[in-house]
Amino acid sequence: MTTIPASHLDLLQSPVATFATIGPDGRPQLSEIWFLADGDSVAISLNTTRQKTKNLLERPACCLFILDLADPQRYLEIRGDAEVSADVDGVFVDRVGEKYGVNLRDYDQPGDERIVVRIAPSRINAVNMAG
Amino acid sequence: MTTIPASHLDLLQSPVATFATIGPDGRPQLSEIWFLADGDSVAISLNTTRQKTKNLLERPACCLFILDLADPQRYLEIRGDAEVSADVDGVFVDRVGEKYGVNLRDYDQPGDERIVVRIAPSRINAVNMAG
């Protein structure tokens, strides 16, 4: 399955998701991130100085995991490869900032760059352990 | 850092954690699991028929991520390698069951086996994005 079933579409409105990349030592690295729904998948804005960005440029394999914070037996897992593109004029980072009501560029240092990472899904799991 | 700082020890009382292994395709796979605090790390009980068990037997690299469900800007990430051992007489699975008030063996099929997976931490990150 590479589409998100209707039963779990609401999770795309969650404020946060857990994002996994593979580090230089070959181990998974996880962190909590902001994201935007993007058609049948999700997209995130990353500062190019971050370790997770370096990981993705080395190995595009990644996974985004959205937990239902009110019912943590329910979640959506999107496995796939990162499709990286330039964030020309910061259009995308400003879209993410609009969702969260902040200017994400305020967190960047002078000279930092932003990229857009869209996940091309290879497999999507929609889980409800209580169901 | 390979110890859990006092600021995040409370997260070991969380009911669930997100567990990452690496699948046969080299991509991270994430799922929500039950776990027990085990000294300076955590341990989980896995049925040997599960894909995550097969992943760990192939590659011990893993990561356990405990999100503060009430404040999802706060979390604990334990990266490391899985140390797998036999669950002799089901002693460990019964300890996990006691924490959750269920008999985990009720979910197993006849002939299924259980192993104990303890994470040997290579790096621990205690994050508070709001802090």
Coordinates of N, CA and C in Angstrom, one line a residue, chain A residues 20-66:
Chain A
A20 N 12.6 9.4 10.8 CA 13.8 8.5 10.9 C 14.7 8.6 9.7
T21 N 16.0 8.8 9.9 CA 16.9 8.6 8.8 C 18.0 7.6 9.3
I22 N 19.0 7.3 8.5 CA 20.0 6.4 8.9 C 21.3 7.2 9.0
G23 N 22.0 7.1 10.2 CA 23.2 7.9 10.4 C 24.4 7.3 9.8
P24 N 25.5 8.0 10.0 CA 26.8 7.5 9.4 C 27.2 6.1 10.0
D25 N 26.8 5.8 11.2 CA 27.1 4.5 11.8 C 26.1 3.4 11.4
G26 N 25.2 3.7 10.5 CA 24.2 2.7 10.0 C 23.1 2.5 10.9
R27 N 23.0 3.3 12.0 CA 21.8 3.1 12.9 C 20.7 4.1 12.6
P28 N 19.5 3.7 12.9 CA 18.4 4.7 12.7 C 18.6 5.9 13.7
Q29 N 18.2 7.1 13.2 CA 18.2 8.3 14.1 C 16.8 8.8 14.0
L30 N 16.2 9.1 15.1 CA 14.9 9.6 15.2 C 14.8 11.0 15.8
S31 N 13.9 11.9 15.3 CA 13.7 13.2 15.9 C 12.3 13.6 15.6
E32 N 11.8 14.5 16.4 CA 10.4 15.0 16.2 C 10.5 16.2 15.3
I33 N 9.6 16.3 14.4 CA 9.6 17.4 13.4 C 8.3 18.0 13.1
W34 N 8.3 19.1 12.5 CA 7.1 19.7 11.9 C 7.0 19.3 10.4
F35 N 5.8 19.2 9.9 CA 5.6 18.7 8.5 C 4.4 19.3 7.9
L36 N 4.3 19.2 6.6 CA 3.1 19.6 5.8 C 2.6 18.4 5.1
A37 N 1.3 18.2 5.1 CA 0.7 17.2 4.2 C 1.0 17.7 2.7
D38 N 1.3 16.7 1.8 CA 1.6 17.1 0.5 C 1.0 16.0 -0.5
G39 N -0.3 16.2 -0.8 CA -0.9 15.2 -1.7 C -1.0 13.9 -1.0
D40 N -0.5 12.8 -1.6 CA -0.5 11.5 -1.0 C 0.6 11.2 -0.1
S41 N 1.4 12.3 0.2 CA 2.5 12.1 1.1 C 2.7 13.3 2.0
V42 N 3.9 13.4 2.5 CA 4.2 14.6 3.4 C 5.5 15.2 2.9
A43 N 5.7 16.5 3.3 CA 7.0 17.2 3.0 C 7.4 17.9 4.2
I44 N 8.7 18.1 4.3 CA 9.3 18.8 5.5 C 10.4 19.8 5.0
S45 N 10.6 20.8 5.8 CA 11.7 21.7 5.5 C 12.9 21.5 6.4
L46 N 14.0 21.3 5.8 CA 15.2 21.0 6.6 C 16.3 22.1 6.4
N47 N 17.0 22.4 7.4 CA 18.2 23.3 7.4 C 19.3 22.4 7.0
T48 N 20.1 22.8 6.0 CA 21.2 21.9 5.5 C 22.3 21.6 6.4
T49 N 22.3 22.4 7.6 CA 23.4 22.1 8.5 C 23.1 20.9 9.5
R50 N 21.8 20.5 9.4 CA 21.4 19.4 10.4 C 21.9 18.0 10.0
Q51 N 22.1 17.2 11.0 CA 22.6 15.9 10.7 C 21.6 15.1 9.9
K52 N 20.3 15.2 10.1 CA 19.4 14.4 9.4 C 19.4 14.8 7.9
T53 N 19.8 16.1 7.6 CA 19.9 16.4 6.2 C 21.1 15.7 5.5
K54 N 22.2 15.7 6.3 CA 23.4 15.1 5.8 C 23.1 13.6 5.6
N55 N 22.4 13.0 6.5 CA 22.0 11.6 6.4 C 21.2 11.3 5.1
L56 N 20.3 12.2 4.8 CA 19.4 12.0 3.6 C 20.2 12.2 2.3
L57 N 21.1 13.1 2.4 CA 21.9 13.3 1.1 C 22.8 12.1 0.9
E58 N 23.2 11.4 1.9 CA 24.0 10.2 1.8 C 23.2 9.0 1.4
R59 N 22.0 8.9 2.2 CA 21.1 7.7 1.9 C 19.7 8.3 2.0
P60 N 18.9 8.2 0.9 CA 17.6 8.8 0.9 C 16.6 8.0 1.8
A61 N 16.9 6.8 2.2 CA 16.0 5.9 3.0 C 15.5 6.7 4.2
C62 N 14.2 6.7 4.4 CA 13.7 7.4 5.6 C 12.3 6.9 5.9
C63 N 11.8 7.4 7.0 CA 10.4 6.9 7.5 C 9.8 8.1 8.3
L64 N 8.6 8.4 8.0 CA 7.9 9.4 8.8 C 6.7 8.7 9.5
F65 N 6.6 8.9 10.8 CA 5.7 8.2 11.7 C 4.8 9.2 12.4
I66 N 3.5 9.1 12.2 CA 2.6 10.1 12.9 C 1.8 9.3 13.9

